[in-house]
GROMACS .gro file of C-alpha atoms in nm:
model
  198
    1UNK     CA    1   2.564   3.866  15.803
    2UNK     CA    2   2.935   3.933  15.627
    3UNK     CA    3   3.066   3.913  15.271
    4UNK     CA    4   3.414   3.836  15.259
    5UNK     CA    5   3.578   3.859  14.961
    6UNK     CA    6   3.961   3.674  14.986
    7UNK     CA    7   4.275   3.765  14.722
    8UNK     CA    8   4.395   3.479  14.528
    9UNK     CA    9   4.669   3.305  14.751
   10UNK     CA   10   4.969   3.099  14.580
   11UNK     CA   11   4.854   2.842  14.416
   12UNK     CA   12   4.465   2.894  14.464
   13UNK     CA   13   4.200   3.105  14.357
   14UNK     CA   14   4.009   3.342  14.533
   15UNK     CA   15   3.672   3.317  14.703
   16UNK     CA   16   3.409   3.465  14.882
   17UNK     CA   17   3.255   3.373  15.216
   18UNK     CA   18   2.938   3.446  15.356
   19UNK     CA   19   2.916   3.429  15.692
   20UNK     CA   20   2.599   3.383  15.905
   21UNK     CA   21   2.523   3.626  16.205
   22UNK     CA   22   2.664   3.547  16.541
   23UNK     CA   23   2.851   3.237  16.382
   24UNK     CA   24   3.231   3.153  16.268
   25UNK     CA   25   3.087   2.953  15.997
   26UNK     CA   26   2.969   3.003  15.642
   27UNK     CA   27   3.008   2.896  15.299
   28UNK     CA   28   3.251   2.994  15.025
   29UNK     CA   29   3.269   2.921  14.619
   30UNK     CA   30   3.642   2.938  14.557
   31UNK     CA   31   3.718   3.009  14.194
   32UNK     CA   32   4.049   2.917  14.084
   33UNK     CA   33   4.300   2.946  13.797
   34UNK     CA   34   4.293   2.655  13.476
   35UNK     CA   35   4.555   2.399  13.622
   36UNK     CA   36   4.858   2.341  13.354
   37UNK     CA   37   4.787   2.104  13.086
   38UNK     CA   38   4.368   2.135  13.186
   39UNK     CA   39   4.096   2.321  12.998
   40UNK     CA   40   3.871   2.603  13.171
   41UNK     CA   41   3.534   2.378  13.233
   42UNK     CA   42   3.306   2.502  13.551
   43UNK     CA   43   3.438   2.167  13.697
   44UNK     CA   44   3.797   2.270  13.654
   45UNK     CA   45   3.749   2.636  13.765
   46UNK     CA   46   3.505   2.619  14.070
   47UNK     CA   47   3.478   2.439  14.385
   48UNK     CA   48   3.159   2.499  14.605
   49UNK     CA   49   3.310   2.490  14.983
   50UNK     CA   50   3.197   2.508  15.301
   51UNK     CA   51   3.407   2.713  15.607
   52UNK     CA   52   3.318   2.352  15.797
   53UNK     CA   53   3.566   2.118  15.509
   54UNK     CA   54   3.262   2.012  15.327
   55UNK     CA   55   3.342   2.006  14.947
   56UNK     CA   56   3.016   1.977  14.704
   57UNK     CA   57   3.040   1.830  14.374
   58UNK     CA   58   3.087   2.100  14.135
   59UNK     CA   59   2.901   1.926  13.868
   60UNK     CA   60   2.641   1.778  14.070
   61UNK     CA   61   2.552   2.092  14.177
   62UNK     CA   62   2.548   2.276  13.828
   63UNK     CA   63   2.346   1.946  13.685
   64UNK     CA   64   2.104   2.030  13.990
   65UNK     CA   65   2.070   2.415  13.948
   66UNK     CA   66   1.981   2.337  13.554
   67UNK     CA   67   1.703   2.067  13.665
   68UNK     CA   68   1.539   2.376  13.841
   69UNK     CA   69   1.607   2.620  13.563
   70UNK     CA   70   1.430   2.376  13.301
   71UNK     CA   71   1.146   2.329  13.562
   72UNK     CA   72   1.098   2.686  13.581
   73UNK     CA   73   1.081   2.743  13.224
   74UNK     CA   74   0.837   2.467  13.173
   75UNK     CA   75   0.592   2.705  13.459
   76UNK     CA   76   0.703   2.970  13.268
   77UNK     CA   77   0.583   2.844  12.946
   78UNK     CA   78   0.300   2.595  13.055
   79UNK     CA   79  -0.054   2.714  12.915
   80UNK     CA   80  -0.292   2.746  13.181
   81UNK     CA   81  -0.609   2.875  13.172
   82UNK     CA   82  -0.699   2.863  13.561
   83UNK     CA   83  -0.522   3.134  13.721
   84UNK     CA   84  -0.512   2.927  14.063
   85UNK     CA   85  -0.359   2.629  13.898
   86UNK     CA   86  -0.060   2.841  13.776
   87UNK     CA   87  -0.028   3.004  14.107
   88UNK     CA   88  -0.026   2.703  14.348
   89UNK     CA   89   0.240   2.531  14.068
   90UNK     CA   90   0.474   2.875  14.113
   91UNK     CA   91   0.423   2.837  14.510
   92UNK     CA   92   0.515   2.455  14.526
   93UNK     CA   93   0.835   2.584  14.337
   94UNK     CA   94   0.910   2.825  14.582
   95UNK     CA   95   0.861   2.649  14.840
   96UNK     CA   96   1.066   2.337  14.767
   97UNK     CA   97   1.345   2.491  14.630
   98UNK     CA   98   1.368   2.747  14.893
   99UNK     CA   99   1.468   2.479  15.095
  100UNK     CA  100   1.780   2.414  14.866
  101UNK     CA  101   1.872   2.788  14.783
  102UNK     CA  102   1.935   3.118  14.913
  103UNK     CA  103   1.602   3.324  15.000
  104UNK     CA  104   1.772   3.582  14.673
  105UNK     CA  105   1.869   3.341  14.462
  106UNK     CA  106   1.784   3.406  14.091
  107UNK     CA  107   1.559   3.136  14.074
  108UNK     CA  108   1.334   3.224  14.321
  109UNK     CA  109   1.333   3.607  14.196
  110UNK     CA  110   1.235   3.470  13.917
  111UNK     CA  111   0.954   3.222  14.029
  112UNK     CA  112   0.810   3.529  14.240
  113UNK     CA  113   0.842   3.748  13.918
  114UNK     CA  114   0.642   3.515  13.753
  115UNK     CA  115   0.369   3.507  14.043
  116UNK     CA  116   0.334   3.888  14.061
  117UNK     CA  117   0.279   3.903  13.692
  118UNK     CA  118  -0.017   3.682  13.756
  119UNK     CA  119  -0.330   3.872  13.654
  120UNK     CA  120  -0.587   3.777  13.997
  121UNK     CA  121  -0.657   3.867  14.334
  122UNK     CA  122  -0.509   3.542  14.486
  123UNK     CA  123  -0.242   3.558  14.671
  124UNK     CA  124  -0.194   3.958  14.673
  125UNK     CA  125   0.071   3.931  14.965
  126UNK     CA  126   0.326   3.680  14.870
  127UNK     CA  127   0.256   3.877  14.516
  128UNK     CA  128   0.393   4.195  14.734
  129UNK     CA  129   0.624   4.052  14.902
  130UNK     CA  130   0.843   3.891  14.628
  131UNK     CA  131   0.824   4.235  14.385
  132UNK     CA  132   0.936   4.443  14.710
  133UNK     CA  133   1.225   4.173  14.768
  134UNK     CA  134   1.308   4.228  14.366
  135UNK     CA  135   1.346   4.591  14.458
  136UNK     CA  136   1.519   4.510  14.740
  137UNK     CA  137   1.792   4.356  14.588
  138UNK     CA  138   1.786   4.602  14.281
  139UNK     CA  139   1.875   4.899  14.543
  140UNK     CA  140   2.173   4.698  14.662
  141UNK     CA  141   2.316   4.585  14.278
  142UNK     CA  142   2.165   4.843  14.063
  143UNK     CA  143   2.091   5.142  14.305
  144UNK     CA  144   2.072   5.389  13.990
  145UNK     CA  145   1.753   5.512  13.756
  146UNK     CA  146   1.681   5.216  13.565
  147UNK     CA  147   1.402   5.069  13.362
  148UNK     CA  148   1.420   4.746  13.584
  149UNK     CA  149   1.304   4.932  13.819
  150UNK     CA  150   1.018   5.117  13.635
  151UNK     CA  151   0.865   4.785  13.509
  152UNK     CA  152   0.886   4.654  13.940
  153UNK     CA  153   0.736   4.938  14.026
  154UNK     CA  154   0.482   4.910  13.768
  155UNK     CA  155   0.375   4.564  13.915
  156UNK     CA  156   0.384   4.690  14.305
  157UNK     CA  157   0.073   4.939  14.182
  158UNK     CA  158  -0.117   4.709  14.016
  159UNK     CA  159  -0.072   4.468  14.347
  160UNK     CA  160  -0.209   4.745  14.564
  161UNK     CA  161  -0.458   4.864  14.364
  162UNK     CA  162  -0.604   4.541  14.374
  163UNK     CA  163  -0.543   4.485  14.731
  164UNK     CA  164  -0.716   4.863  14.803
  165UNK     CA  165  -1.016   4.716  14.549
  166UNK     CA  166  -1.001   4.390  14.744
  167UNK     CA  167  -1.046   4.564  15.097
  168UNK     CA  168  -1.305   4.821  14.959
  169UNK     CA  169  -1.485   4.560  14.767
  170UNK     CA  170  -1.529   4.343  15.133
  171UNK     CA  171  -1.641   4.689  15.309
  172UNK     CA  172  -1.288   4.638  15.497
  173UNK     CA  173  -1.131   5.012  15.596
  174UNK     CA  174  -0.848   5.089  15.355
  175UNK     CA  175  -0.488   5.200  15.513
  176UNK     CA  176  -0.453   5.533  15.381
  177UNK     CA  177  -0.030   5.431  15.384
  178UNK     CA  178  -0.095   5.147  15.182
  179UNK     CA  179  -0.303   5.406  14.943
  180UNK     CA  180   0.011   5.625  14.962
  181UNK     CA  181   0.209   5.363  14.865
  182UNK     CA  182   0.015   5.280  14.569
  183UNK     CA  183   0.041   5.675  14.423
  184UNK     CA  184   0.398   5.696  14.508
  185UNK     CA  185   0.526   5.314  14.297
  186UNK     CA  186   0.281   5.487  13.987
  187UNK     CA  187   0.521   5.812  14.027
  188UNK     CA  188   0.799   5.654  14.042
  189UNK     CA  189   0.721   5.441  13.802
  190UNK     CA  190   0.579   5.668  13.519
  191UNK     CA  191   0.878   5.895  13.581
  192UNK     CA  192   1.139   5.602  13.457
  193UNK     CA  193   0.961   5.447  13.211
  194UNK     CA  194   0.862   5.783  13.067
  195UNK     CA  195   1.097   5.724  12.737
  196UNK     CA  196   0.872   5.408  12.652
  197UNK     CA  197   0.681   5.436  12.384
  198UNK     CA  198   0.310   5.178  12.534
   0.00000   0.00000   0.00000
């Protein structure tokens, strides 16, 4: 796929298109300038286009991306004491919304955040999957030493420890890569978060 990133023009704003592989078409949020005699709302400022003329409702859309912030937080903060409960709630999430928003959007990082934190064996791939996709995206924004990174690679050992306990604990041969792995995320991951004091 292709970012492209367009210089304000007369008169409008800039934007940036992303572009699907193999396809003229993709989708662009076009920011432009306060209009004379207007204020500087989100309404006023950005439009949410499509390369195909399709124009979304700026404020629909914001009203829509706070209905699935405020049903995050309430996963986030909802006291459960099965661990399976929780984790088929944070998977619905995921799995609705990801029809509605990008596979890295914020919200879903965050819903997948909240499932690898998750202290149980369920689910120990999608766990893996979503913390690797975290780092993922934290090589392409934030490619330097950080403590971000120390606390992601904290939760990719305790995911493959358990998965190494899980396989050993069903008599099922452990991948010595996946073992490998595991040491080199607790390295990596004492080594920047060696300034913390636990």
């Amino acid at each position: 796929s292709s970012v492209e990133i367009s210089p304000p023009q007369e008169g409008r704003g800039s934007s940036v298109e992303i572009s699907p592989p193999q396809e003229g078409r993709g989708s662009s949020v076009e920011i432009s300038p306060p209009q004379e005699g207007r204020g500087s709302s989100v309404q006023d400022v950005i439009r949410w286009n499509c390369t195909c003329g399709f124009q979304a409702n700026s404020q629909k859309v914001t009203e829509l991306i706070q209905k699935y912030e405020e049903e995050l937080e309430n996963l986030e903060n909802e006291v459960v004491v099965d661990p399976s409960r929780r984790i088929f709630s944070i998977n619905q999430f995921i799995e609705k919304k990801g029809k509605m928003l990008h596979s890295n959007h914020y919200l879903l990082l965050k819903a997948g955040s909240l499932l690898s934190g998750i202290a149980s064996y369920q689910d120990l791939d999608a766990k893996e999957k979503y913390v690797r996709k975290r780092l993922k995206i934290l090589d392409m924004v934030d490619p330097a030493i950080s403590r971000l990174r120390g606390f992601e690679l904290g939760k990719l050992y305790q995911i493959l420890f358990q998965k190494i306990v899980r396989d050993q604990s069903t008599k099922k041969r452990v991948q010595p890569e996946l073992v490998l792995d595991m040491q080199r995320s607790l390295l990596e991951s004492q080594f920047l978060l060696s300034g913390d004091i636990y």
